[in-house]
Structure formats: C-alpha cells, structure tokens
Amino acid sequence: MKPTNKLLPAAQRAYVALMMDVIGRGLTSASQVDPEIHNETKGFPAGFIVRMTVFPNGPDFTAQSQPDGSLSLLKNFGGKPDLTVTFKHISHAFLVFSFQEGTARAFANDRMVADGDLSYAIRLVRCLNKMEALILPKMVAKLAVKQYPEDLSFTQKLNLASRIYLKVAQTYIKRS
C-alpha cells in the first residue's frame, strides 16, 4: 500500500473530527443566537439528547435540549441518545463536512441513518442547514444546503454569524 493510501483516510478523519467539534459547538451556539434555529430546537422536549457520529466509532458530538429550548453540549455521555444521526463511513462525513454534498442529499444518498423519531431528525437537519447558511460564505453555503434562505440579508447574516462565532470561540476559551 502506498503511503498516500494511508494518509488520505487519516487526513479525512482528522478533518471530520475537527468539523464535528465545530459543528457541535456551532449548533449549540446558534440555538442561543438565531431565533429561527431556537424555534426549531424548542421543538425538542427538554432533556432530549441528540448525537451525530460516524460509524463505527468515529468522531461525534452529543447535545441536550435545555428547558429554555437551547442546546448544550454533553461531554462523555455514555447513555443512549433519543436521536442518533450516523454517517455510515468517514468518507461520507467528509463529503458533507467539506461541502461537496449537503446534509439532505447525504440522507437521500443513504450515506447517513437516523436512529430515533424521523421528525426530530428532520428538525435537526433544518437547524444544521440554517446554521450553515449563517456561518458559511454564501457561495459555500449554497453548495452545503438544499435551499439558501433568500430572505437572509447580508447585514442579518453578518450579525448572527459574528455572534455565533463569538460564542463558539468562547467555548474553546472556557475549555482551556
């Protein structure tokens, strides 16, 4: 086997692990900042636990719905989540996290599976899509999401994205 054949999966795994961490932090931050995402996450029952992971034991994040409707990250959660969204392979997660394929398309292409109530999985995908539309440059976001929100002004995007990025940065600072 060539060295590059071993390097590519390791690089993909490292990239997916980083993106999984950023997305988990971004989603919890967005649930506190963006009214539309907050409205979606309020639809999860208080205490609802959602995990996104890569099969079989890849990178993941776990979040829990709070009484106020926001999400917070859980560390070292060992129980069974109410909803688990699993990428079937690290290369499938890489496609989504490198914005070559949107989350909805990945579900349609059978690259991910949801274990739990499908309506909650759809709610999660809507949250992820809106978050991506907010925090990614418009050109990249249009590749990542099924439909870019046409009513999202540049000013609104800049305001919400900066608040989300600030909260994400604060989670990294607190961790240090």
PDB file of C-alpha atoms in Angstrom:
ATOM      1  CA  MET A   1       0.000   0.000   0.000  1.00  0.00           C
ATOM      2  CA  LYS A   2       1.318   3.455  -0.926  1.00  0.00           C
ATOM      3  CA  PRO A   3       1.877   5.962   1.917  1.00  0.00           C
ATOM      4  CA  THR A   4      -0.731   8.263   0.350  1.00  0.00           C
ATOM      5  CA  ASN A   5      -3.316   5.479   0.626  1.00  0.00           C
ATOM      6  CA  LYS A   6      -2.883   5.577   4.427  1.00  0.00           C
ATOM      7  CA  LEU A   7      -2.541   9.344   4.628  1.00  0.00           C
ATOM      8  CA  LEU A   8      -5.845  10.212   2.958  1.00  0.00           C
ATOM      9  CA  PRO A   9      -8.096   8.365   5.446  1.00  0.00           C
ATOM     10  CA  ALA A  10      -6.111   9.787   8.373  1.00  0.00           C
ATOM     11  CA  ALA A  11      -6.426  13.312   6.975  1.00  0.00           C
ATOM     12  CA  GLN A  12     -10.146  12.820   6.348  1.00  0.00           C
ATOM     13  CA  ARG A  13     -10.640  11.531   9.882  1.00  0.00           C
ATOM     14  CA  ALA A  14      -8.756  14.484  11.396  1.00  0.00           C
ATOM     15  CA  TYR A  15     -10.757  16.945   9.286  1.00  0.00           C
ATOM     16  CA  VAL A  16     -14.075  15.282  10.168  1.00  0.00           C
ATOM     17  CA  ALA A  17     -13.161  15.262  13.877  1.00  0.00           C
ATOM     18  CA  LEU A  18     -12.394  18.986  13.752  1.00  0.00           C
ATOM     19  CA  MET A  19     -15.579  19.772  11.827  1.00  0.00           C
ATOM     20  CA  MET A  20     -17.712  17.592  14.115  1.00  0.00           C
ATOM     21  CA  ASP A  21     -16.409  19.587  17.069  1.00  0.00           C
ATOM     22  CA  VAL A  22     -17.014  22.934  15.352  1.00  0.00           C
ATOM     23  CA  ILE A  23     -20.489  21.916  14.187  1.00  0.00           C
ATOM     24  CA  GLY A  24     -21.495  20.713  17.651  1.00  0.00           C
ATOM     25  CA  ARG A  25     -20.320  23.976  19.189  1.00  0.00           C
ATOM     26  CA  GLY A  26     -21.815  25.988  16.339  1.00  0.00           C
ATOM     27  CA  LEU A  27     -25.187  24.303  16.612  1.00  0.00           C
ATOM     28  CA  THR A  28     -25.432  24.852  20.354  1.00  0.00           C
ATOM     29  CA  SER A  29     -24.332  28.475  19.924  1.00  0.00           C
ATOM     30  CA  ALA A  30     -26.761  29.056  17.050  1.00  0.00           C
ATOM     31  CA  SER A  31     -29.616  27.682  19.169  1.00  0.00           C
ATOM     32  CA  GLN A  32     -28.928  30.520  21.603  1.00  0.00           C
ATOM     33  CA  VAL A  33     -28.450  33.274  18.998  1.00  0.00           C
ATOM     34  CA  ASP A  34     -30.673  32.700  15.962  1.00  0.00           C
ATOM     35  CA  PRO A  35     -34.445  32.962  16.563  1.00  0.00           C
ATOM     36  CA  GLU A  36     -35.287  30.520  13.748  1.00  0.00           C
ATOM     37  CA  ILE A  37     -32.904  27.832  14.992  1.00  0.00           C
ATOM     38  CA  HIS A  38     -34.026  28.460  18.576  1.00  0.00           C
ATOM     39  CA  ASN A  39     -37.636  27.989  17.477  1.00  0.00           C
ATOM     40  CA  GLU A  40     -36.665  24.658  15.894  1.00  0.00           C
ATOM     41  CA  THR A  41     -34.727  23.449  18.941  1.00  0.00           C
ATOM     42  CA  LYS A  42     -37.645  24.414  21.205  1.00  0.00           C
ATOM     43  CA  GLY A  43     -39.464  21.615  19.388  1.00  0.00           C
ATOM     44  CA  PHE A  44     -37.218  19.063  21.104  1.00  0.00           C
ATOM     45  CA  PRO A  45     -38.532  18.043  24.532  1.00  0.00           C
ATOM     46  CA  ALA A  46     -36.469  19.332  27.473  1.00  0.00           C
ATOM     47  CA  GLY A  47     -33.724  16.816  28.176  1.00  0.00           C
ATOM     48  CA  PHE A  48     -33.822  15.430  24.599  1.00  0.00           C
ATOM     49  CA  ILE A  49     -30.397  14.120  23.641  1.00  0.00           C
ATOM     50  CA  VAL A  50     -29.122  14.130  20.070  1.00  0.00           C
ATOM     51  CA  ARG A  51     -25.855  12.688  18.822  1.00  0.00           C
ATOM     52  CA  MET A  52     -24.161  12.972  15.454  1.00  0.00           C
ATOM     53  CA  THR A  53     -21.454  10.393  14.858  1.00  0.00           C
ATOM     54  CA  VAL A  54     -19.501   8.382  12.291  1.00  0.00           C
ATOM     55  CA  PHE A  55     -19.783   4.582  12.179  1.00  0.00           C
ATOM     56  CA  PRO A  56     -18.348   2.541  13.831  1.00  0.00           C
ATOM     57  CA  ASN A  57     -16.587   4.653  16.472  1.00  0.00           C
ATOM     58  CA  GLY A  58     -15.686   7.873  14.705  1.00  0.00           C
ATOM     59  CA  PRO A  59     -15.833  11.478  15.763  1.00  0.00           C
ATOM     60  CA  ASP A  60     -19.088  12.659  17.314  1.00  0.00           C
ATOM     61  CA  PHE A  61     -20.870  15.296  19.320  1.00  0.00           C
ATOM     62  CA  THR A  62     -23.771  14.980  21.729  1.00  0.00           C
ATOM     63  CA  ALA A  63     -26.132  17.797  22.658  1.00  0.00           C
ATOM     64  CA  GLN A  64     -29.060  18.061  25.040  1.00  0.00           C
ATOM     65  CA  SER A  65     -32.134  20.250  24.808  1.00  0.00           C
ATOM     66  CA  GLN A  66     -32.424  22.670  27.724  1.00  0.00           C
ATOM     67  CA  PRO A  67     -35.677  23.868  29.356  1.00  0.00           C
ATOM     68  CA  ASP A  68     -35.303  27.238  27.579  1.00  0.00           C
ATOM     69  CA  GLY A  69     -35.204  25.453  24.189  1.00  0.00           C
ATOM     70  CA  SER A  70     -31.500  25.926  23.503  1.00  0.00           C
ATOM     71  CA  LEU A  71     -28.983  23.103  23.127  1.00  0.00           C
ATOM     72  CA  SER A  72     -25.894  22.443  25.224  1.00  0.00           C
ATOM     73  CA  LEU A  73     -23.045  20.045  24.527  1.00  0.00           C
ATOM     74  CA  LEU A  74     -22.625  16.982  26.705  1.00  0.00           C
ATOM     75  CA  LYS A  75     -19.170  15.645  27.439  1.00  0.00           C
ATOM     76  CA  ASN A  76     -18.535  11.920  27.835  1.00  0.00           C
ATOM     77  CA  PHE A  77     -22.193  10.942  27.506  1.00  0.00           C
ATOM     78  CA  GLY A  78     -22.394   7.164  27.737  1.00  0.00           C
ATOM     79  CA  GLY A  79     -26.124   6.539  27.512  1.00  0.00           C
ATOM     80  CA  LYS A  80     -28.442   6.071  24.564  1.00  0.00           C
ATOM     81  CA  PRO A  81     -29.440   9.342  22.899  1.00  0.00           C
ATOM     82  CA  ASP A  82     -33.039   9.988  21.858  1.00  0.00           C
ATOM     83  CA  LEU A  83     -31.804  10.643  18.312  1.00  0.00           C
ATOM     84  CA  THR A  84     -28.589   9.461  16.720  1.00  0.00           C
ATOM     85  CA  VAL A  85     -27.602  10.557  13.239  1.00  0.00           C
ATOM     86  CA  THR A  86     -24.819   8.330  11.964  1.00  0.00           C
ATOM     87  CA  PHE A  87     -22.641   8.670   8.891  1.00  0.00           C
ATOM     88  CA  LYS A  88     -22.033   5.194   7.533  1.00  0.00           C
ATOM     89  CA  HIS A  89     -18.387   5.907   6.705  1.00  0.00           C
ATOM     90  CA  ILE A  90     -15.795   8.593   7.396  1.00  0.00           C
ATOM     91  CA  SER A  91     -15.641   9.381   3.663  1.00  0.00           C
ATOM     92  CA  HIS A  92     -19.395  10.126   3.699  1.00  0.00           C
ATOM     93  CA  ALA A  93     -18.944  12.547   6.591  1.00  0.00           C
ATOM     94  CA  PHE A  94     -16.032  14.109   4.717  1.00  0.00           C
ATOM     95  CA  LEU A  95     -18.263  14.760   1.691  1.00  0.00           C
ATOM     96  CA  VAL A  96     -20.759  16.631   3.866  1.00  0.00           C
ATOM     97  CA  PHE A  97     -18.230  18.475   6.030  1.00  0.00           C
ATOM     98  CA  SER A  98     -16.171  19.557   3.004  1.00  0.00           C
ATOM     99  CA  PHE A  99     -19.404  20.908   1.477  1.00  0.00           C
ATOM    100  CA  GLN A 100     -19.315  18.620  -1.524  1.00  0.00           C
ATOM    101  CA  GLU A 101     -22.704  17.229  -0.515  1.00  0.00           C
ATOM    102  CA  GLY A 102     -25.470  18.726   1.616  1.00  0.00           C
ATOM    103  CA  THR A 103     -26.936  17.002   4.650  1.00  0.00           C
ATOM    104  CA  ALA A 104     -30.293  16.405   2.947  1.00  0.00           C
ATOM    105  CA  ARG A 105     -28.552  14.930  -0.125  1.00  0.00           C
ATOM    106  CA  ALA A 106     -26.439  12.677   2.133  1.00  0.00           C
ATOM    107  CA  PHE A 107     -29.652  11.305   3.687  1.00  0.00           C
ATOM    108  CA  ALA A 108     -31.138  10.844   0.206  1.00  0.00           C
ATOM    109  CA  ASN A 109     -27.988   9.052  -0.974  1.00  0.00           C
ATOM    110  CA  ASP A 110     -28.212   6.717   2.043  1.00  0.00           C
ATOM    111  CA  ARG A 111     -24.888   7.910   3.449  1.00  0.00           C
ATOM    112  CA  MET A 112     -26.373   8.583   6.888  1.00  0.00           C
ATOM    113  CA  VAL A 113     -29.039   6.998   9.018  1.00  0.00           C
ATOM    114  CA  ALA A 114     -31.205   8.301  11.815  1.00  0.00           C
ATOM    115  CA  ASP A 115     -31.987   6.198  14.861  1.00  0.00           C
ATOM    116  CA  GLY A 116     -34.945   7.853  16.547  1.00  0.00           C
ATOM    117  CA  ASP A 117     -38.030   9.811  15.615  1.00  0.00           C
ATOM    118  CA  LEU A 118     -37.701  10.907  11.970  1.00  0.00           C
ATOM    119  CA  SER A 119     -39.494  14.201  12.622  1.00  0.00           C
ATOM    120  CA  TYR A 120     -36.753  15.140  15.115  1.00  0.00           C
ATOM    121  CA  ALA A 121     -34.090  14.165  12.559  1.00  0.00           C
ATOM    122  CA  ILE A 122     -35.725  16.474  10.009  1.00  0.00           C
ATOM    123  CA  ARG A 123     -35.838  19.244  12.631  1.00  0.00           C
ATOM    124  CA  LEU A 124     -32.107  18.734  13.270  1.00  0.00           C
ATOM    125  CA  VAL A 125     -31.330  18.918   9.540  1.00  0.00           C
ATOM    126  CA  ARG A 126     -33.255  22.208   9.300  1.00  0.00           C
ATOM    127  CA  CYS A 127     -31.161  23.563  12.188  1.00  0.00           C
ATOM    128  CA  LEU A 128     -27.924  22.438  10.545  1.00  0.00           C
ATOM    129  CA  ASN A 129     -28.957  23.943   7.208  1.00  0.00           C
ATOM    130  CA  LYS A 130     -29.796  27.316   8.743  1.00  0.00           C
ATOM    131  CA  MET A 131     -26.592  27.325  10.780  1.00  0.00           C
ATOM    132  CA  GLU A 132     -24.533  26.574   7.670  1.00  0.00           C
ATOM    133  CA  ALA A 133     -26.336  29.339   5.763  1.00  0.00           C
ATOM    134  CA  LEU A 134     -25.436  31.752   8.554  1.00  0.00           C
ATOM    135  CA  ILE A 135     -21.814  30.886   9.262  1.00  0.00           C
ATOM    136  CA  LEU A 136     -20.501  29.927   5.827  1.00  0.00           C
ATOM    137  CA  PRO A 137     -19.779  32.317   2.975  1.00  0.00           C
ATOM    138  CA  LYS A 138     -22.834  32.453   0.712  1.00  0.00           C
ATOM    139  CA  MET A 139     -21.071  30.711  -2.188  1.00  0.00           C
ATOM    140  CA  VAL A 140     -20.067  27.762   0.037  1.00  0.00           C
ATOM    141  CA  ALA A 141     -23.395  27.687   1.891  1.00  0.00           C
ATOM    142  CA  LYS A 142     -25.280  27.368  -1.402  1.00  0.00           C
ATOM    143  CA  LEU A 143     -23.326  24.138  -2.020  1.00  0.00           C
ATOM    144  CA  ALA A 144     -23.956  22.852   1.510  1.00  0.00           C
ATOM    145  CA  VAL A 145     -27.694  23.449   1.876  1.00  0.00           C
ATOM    146  CA  LYS A 146     -30.602  22.346  -0.244  1.00  0.00           C
ATOM    147  CA  GLN A 147     -32.036  25.857  -0.463  1.00  0.00           C
ATOM    148  CA  TYR A 148     -30.263  29.007   0.655  1.00  0.00           C
ATOM    149  CA  PRO A 149     -32.638  31.359   2.525  1.00  0.00           C
ATOM    150  CA  GLU A 150     -33.400  34.168   0.069  1.00  0.00           C
ATOM    151  CA  ASP A 151     -34.638  36.481   2.829  1.00  0.00           C
ATOM    152  CA  LEU A 152     -31.278  36.403   4.650  1.00  0.00           C
ATOM    153  CA  SER A 153     -29.748  39.845   4.193  1.00  0.00           C
ATOM    154  CA  PHE A 154     -26.008  40.395   4.337  1.00  0.00           C
ATOM    155  CA  THR A 155     -26.390  42.534   7.466  1.00  0.00           C
ATOM    156  CA  GLN A 156     -28.502  39.918   9.236  1.00  0.00           C
ATOM    157  CA  LYS A 157     -26.070  37.149   8.211  1.00  0.00           C
ATOM    158  CA  LEU A 158     -23.068  39.162   9.407  1.00  0.00           C
ATOM    159  CA  ASN A 159     -24.723  39.996  12.739  1.00  0.00           C
ATOM    160  CA  LEU A 160     -25.843  36.439  13.510  1.00  0.00           C
ATOM    161  CA  ALA A 161     -22.663  34.790  12.204  1.00  0.00           C
ATOM    162  CA  SER A 162     -20.440  37.046  14.285  1.00  0.00           C
ATOM    163  CA  ARG A 163     -22.478  36.299  17.414  1.00  0.00           C
ATOM    164  CA  ILE A 164     -22.333  32.543  16.708  1.00  0.00           C
ATOM    165  CA  TYR A 165     -18.575  32.645  16.050  1.00  0.00           C
ATOM    166  CA  LEU A 166     -18.049  34.625  19.252  1.00  0.00           C
ATOM    167  CA  LYS A 167     -19.958  32.027  21.300  1.00  0.00           C
ATOM    168  CA  VAL A 168     -18.021  29.190  19.615  1.00  0.00           C
ATOM    169  CA  ALA A 169     -14.732  30.940  20.380  1.00  0.00           C
ATOM    170  CA  GLN A 170     -15.823  31.369  23.999  1.00  0.00           C
ATOM    171  CA  THR A 171     -16.421  27.610  24.300  1.00  0.00           C
ATOM    172  CA  TYR A 172     -12.833  26.965  23.208  1.00  0.00           C
ATOM    173  CA  ILE A 173     -11.502  29.569  25.652  1.00  0.00           C
ATOM    174  CA  LYS A 174     -13.508  28.107  28.560  1.00  0.00           C
ATOM    175  CA  ARG A 175     -12.143  24.673  27.729  1.00  0.00           C
ATOM    176  CA  SER A 176      -8.515  25.815  28.036  1.00  0.00           C
TER     177      SER A 176
END
